[in-house]
């Protein structure tokens, strides 16, 4: 059987999972690992606070432990990387968080990266994580679009907000590359990049791509 990479949306909004699934189409290659996208039904509609992040760790790690036997790697498809280190304690398989992978990818595309968040309240949480990664000196800044996760399905409004915020990050703050700070933004990566003319990283694609490489190369040792 082909290897399987499980991509987990830790919120309970199926539309977000569907968008993630579509965004992974370019990574589905003949003879390569299968990508299975699932929704964590126990999660909130959107992960928008530290309490939301903390609340999904239990069910998320249980799901990963239950699926270890039939999966070769796991991707946590939420920009807060909820339960990333706890998940690595319950499986020997690679576990990748989309924030960590998205930022690392951005660092290969430009010197200064900007992040588009959903809400202003998300930014302090993200900054704590960037500080732990030691990459804050490369951050231009992070700005919100001011939309709830469940509102991101409104395509015309969301894309215009993304373009407006992305343009500010580039023109006013000197960002060379942008990172989309929510998995629910996945469908807008290409039109946003086309509108702004700078590289745009969709972090679930970044994490899934790294998972694919690790599985293909047999790099299946998971480090805490």
Coordinates of C-alpha atoms in Angstrom, one line a residue:
X1 CA 0.0 0.0 0.0
X2 CA 1.2 3.6 -0.7
X3 CA 2.4 5.7 2.2
X4 CA -0.2 7.9 3.8
X5 CA 0.2 11.4 5.2
X6 CA -2.6 12.5 7.5
X7 CA -3.4 16.2 7.3
X8 CA -5.5 17.2 10.3
X9 CA -7.6 20.4 10.5
X10 CA -8.0 20.9 14.3
X11 CA -11.1 23.0 13.9
X12 CA -14.5 21.6 13.2
X13 CA -15.2 23.7 10.0
X14 CA -15.4 21.2 7.1
X15 CA -15.1 24.0 4.6
X16 CA -11.6 24.7 5.9
X17 CA -10.7 21.0 5.5
X18 CA -12.1 21.0 1.9
X19 CA -10.0 24.1 1.0
X20 CA -6.9 22.4 2.4
X21 CA -7.6 19.3 0.4
X22 CA -7.9 21.2 -2.8
X23 CA -4.7 23.1 -2.0
X24 CA -2.7 19.8 -1.8
X25 CA -3.6 18.8 -5.3
X26 CA -0.2 19.8 -6.8
X27 CA 1.5 17.5 -4.2
X28 CA -0.5 14.4 -5.2
X29 CA 2.0 12.7 -7.5
X30 CA 1.8 9.3 -9.2
X31 CA 3.5 6.7 -7.0
X32 CA 3.9 9.2 -4.1
X33 CA 2.3 9.2 -0.7
X34 CA -1.5 9.7 -0.4
X35 CA -2.7 12.8 1.4
X36 CA -5.8 12.3 3.6
X37 CA -7.4 15.4 5.0
X38 CA -9.6 15.1 8.1
X39 CA -11.5 17.4 10.4
X40 CA -11.2 17.2 14.1
X41 CA -14.9 17.1 15.1
X42 CA -14.1 17.9 18.7
X43 CA -12.5 21.2 17.8
X44 CA -14.1 24.6 17.8
X45 CA -15.3 26.3 14.6
X46 CA -12.1 28.2 14.5
X47 CA -8.9 28.2 16.6
X48 CA -8.6 31.8 17.5
X49 CA -7.4 32.0 21.1
X50 CA -4.9 30.3 23.4
X51 CA -7.8 28.5 25.1
X52 CA -8.8 27.1 21.7
X53 CA -5.3 25.9 21.1
X54 CA -5.0 24.2 24.5
X55 CA -8.5 22.6 24.1
X56 CA -7.7 20.6 21.0
X57 CA -4.4 19.1 22.2
X58 CA -6.1 16.1 23.9
X59 CA -8.3 15.0 21.0
X60 CA -5.6 15.8 18.4
X61 CA -3.0 13.6 20.1
X62 CA -5.5 10.8 20.6
X63 CA -6.3 10.9 16.8
X64 CA -2.6 10.8 15.9
X65 CA -2.0 7.9 18.3
X66 CA -4.9 6.0 16.8
X67 CA -3.7 6.5 13.2
X68 CA 0.0 5.8 13.7
X69 CA -0.2 2.3 12.4
X70 CA -1.6 3.3 9.0
X71 CA 0.1 6.7 8.5
X72 CA 3.7 7.6 7.6
X73 CA 3.5 11.2 8.7
X74 CA 1.1 13.8 10.2
X75 CA 0.5 17.5 9.4
X76 CA -1.2 19.7 12.0
X77 CA -3.1 22.2 9.7
X78 CA -3.6 25.1 12.0
X79 CA -1.2 28.1 12.1
X80 CA -1.0 28.0 15.9
X81 CA 0.6 24.5 15.6
X82 CA -1.6 23.3 18.4
X83 CA -0.2 20.2 20.3
X84 CA 2.8 20.0 18.0
X85 CA 5.3 18.9 20.7
X86 CA 2.7 16.8 22.6
X87 CA 1.9 15.0 19.3
X88 CA 5.6 14.2 18.8
X89 CA 5.5 12.4 22.1
X90 CA 2.7 10.0 21.0
X91 CA 4.1 8.8 17.7
X92 CA 7.4 7.8 16.2
X93 CA 6.3 9.2 12.8
X94 CA 7.1 12.7 11.6
X95 CA 4.7 15.4 12.9
X96 CA 4.9 18.8 11.1
X97 CA 3.2 22.0 12.1
X98 CA 2.2 24.4 9.4
X99 CA 3.4 27.6 11.1
X100 CA 6.9 26.2 11.7
X101 CA 7.1 24.9 8.1
X102 CA 5.5 28.0 6.5
X103 CA 8.0 30.3 8.2
X104 CA 11.0 28.2 7.4
X105 CA 9.9 28.1 3.8
X106 CA 9.5 31.9 3.7
X107 CA 13.0 32.3 5.0
X108 CA 14.2 30.6 1.8
X109 CA 12.2 33.0 -0.4
X110 CA 13.1 36.4 1.0
X111 CA 15.1 38.1 3.8
X112 CA 12.1 39.6 5.6
X113 CA 8.7 37.9 5.8
X114 CA 5.3 39.3 6.7
X115 CA 2.4 37.3 8.2
X116 CA -1.3 37.9 7.4
X117 CA -3.3 36.9 10.5
X118 CA -7.0 36.5 10.8
X119 CA -7.5 38.6 14.0
X120 CA -5.4 41.0 16.0
X121 CA -5.8 38.7 19.0
X122 CA -3.9 36.0 17.2
X123 CA -0.8 38.0 16.8
X124 CA 0.7 37.8 20.3
X125 CA 0.3 34.1 20.2
X126 CA 2.1 33.9 16.9
X127 CA 4.9 36.2 18.1
X128 CA 5.6 34.0 21.1
X129 CA 6.1 31.1 18.7
X130 CA 8.3 33.1 16.4
X131 CA 10.4 34.1 19.4
X132 CA 10.8 30.4 20.4
X133 CA 11.9 29.7 16.8
X134 CA 14.5 32.5 17.0
X135 CA 13.4 34.2 13.7
X136 CA 11.9 37.5 14.9
X137 CA 14.7 39.5 13.4
X138 CA 13.5 38.4 10.0
X139 CA 9.9 39.3 10.6
X140 CA 8.7 42.5 8.9
X141 CA 5.5 42.5 10.9
X142 CA 2.2 40.7 11.2
X143 CA -1.1 42.3 10.4
X144 CA -4.7 41.0 10.7
X145 CA -7.5 40.9 8.1
X146 CA -10.1 41.1 10.8
X147 CA -12.2 38.1 9.8
X148 CA -13.2 35.1 11.8
X149 CA -12.2 31.6 10.5
X150 CA -15.8 30.9 9.4
X151 CA -15.9 34.2 7.5
X152 CA -13.0 33.3 5.2
X153 CA -15.4 31.4 2.9
X154 CA -16.7 34.8 1.6
X155 CA -14.3 34.8 -1.4
X156 CA -14.7 38.4 -2.7
X157 CA -14.4 40.0 0.7
X158 CA -11.6 37.8 2.0
X159 CA -9.4 38.2 -1.1
X160 CA -9.8 41.9 -1.0
X161 CA -8.8 42.1 2.6
X162 CA -5.8 39.8 2.0
X163 CA -4.7 42.0 -0.9
X164 CA -5.1 45.2 1.2
X165 CA -3.2 43.8 4.2
X166 CA -0.6 42.1 2.0
X167 CA 0.1 45.4 0.1
X168 CA 0.7 47.2 3.5
X169 CA 3.1 44.5 4.6
X170 CA 5.1 44.9 1.4
X171 CA 4.9 48.6 0.8
X172 CA 4.9 50.0 4.4
X173 CA 6.8 47.3 6.3
X174 CA 9.3 46.0 3.7
X175 CA 8.2 42.3 3.5
X176 CA 9.8 40.4 0.7
X177 CA 7.6 37.3 1.1
X178 CA 4.2 36.7 2.8
X179 CA 3.0 33.9 4.9
X180 CA -0.8 33.2 5.2
X181 CA -1.5 32.9 8.9
X182 CA -4.5 30.6 8.7
X183 CA -5.1 27.3 7.0
X184 CA -8.6 28.7 6.0
X185 CA -6.8 31.1 3.6
X186 CA -5.5 28.2 1.4
X187 CA -7.6 28.8 -1.6
X188 CA -6.4 32.4 -2.0
X189 CA -2.7 31.9 -2.3
X190 CA -2.3 32.1 -6.0
X191 CA -4.6 35.1 -6.6
X192 CA -3.0 36.9 -3.7
X193 CA 0.5 36.2 -5.2
X194 CA -0.7 37.3 -8.6
X195 CA -2.1 40.6 -7.2
X196 CA 1.0 41.5 -5.2
X197 CA 3.8 40.2 -7.3
X198 CA 5.7 38.7 -4.3
X199 CA 6.0 35.1 -3.1
X200 CA 3.1 34.0 -0.9
X201 CA 3.5 30.9 1.3
X202 CA 0.5 28.8 2.0
X203 CA 1.7 27.0 5.1
X204 CA -0.2 23.7 4.8
X205 CA 1.3 23.3 1.3
X206 CA 4.7 24.0 2.9
X207 CA 4.3 21.5 5.7
X208 CA 2.7 18.8 3.4
X209 CA 5.6 19.2 1.0
X210 CA 8.1 18.7 3.8
X211 CA 6.2 15.7 5.0
X212 CA 6.2 14.2 1.4
X213 CA 10.0 14.7 1.2
X214 CA 10.6 13.0 4.5
X215 CA 8.4 10.1 3.7
X216 CA 10.0 9.7 0.2
X217 CA 13.5 9.8 1.6
X218 CA 12.7 7.5 4.5
X219 CA 13.5 10.2 7.1
X220 CA 10.9 8.8 9.5
X221 CA 12.7 9.6 12.8
X222 CA 10.6 12.0 14.8
X223 CA 12.6 14.3 17.1
X224 CA 10.9 16.1 20.0

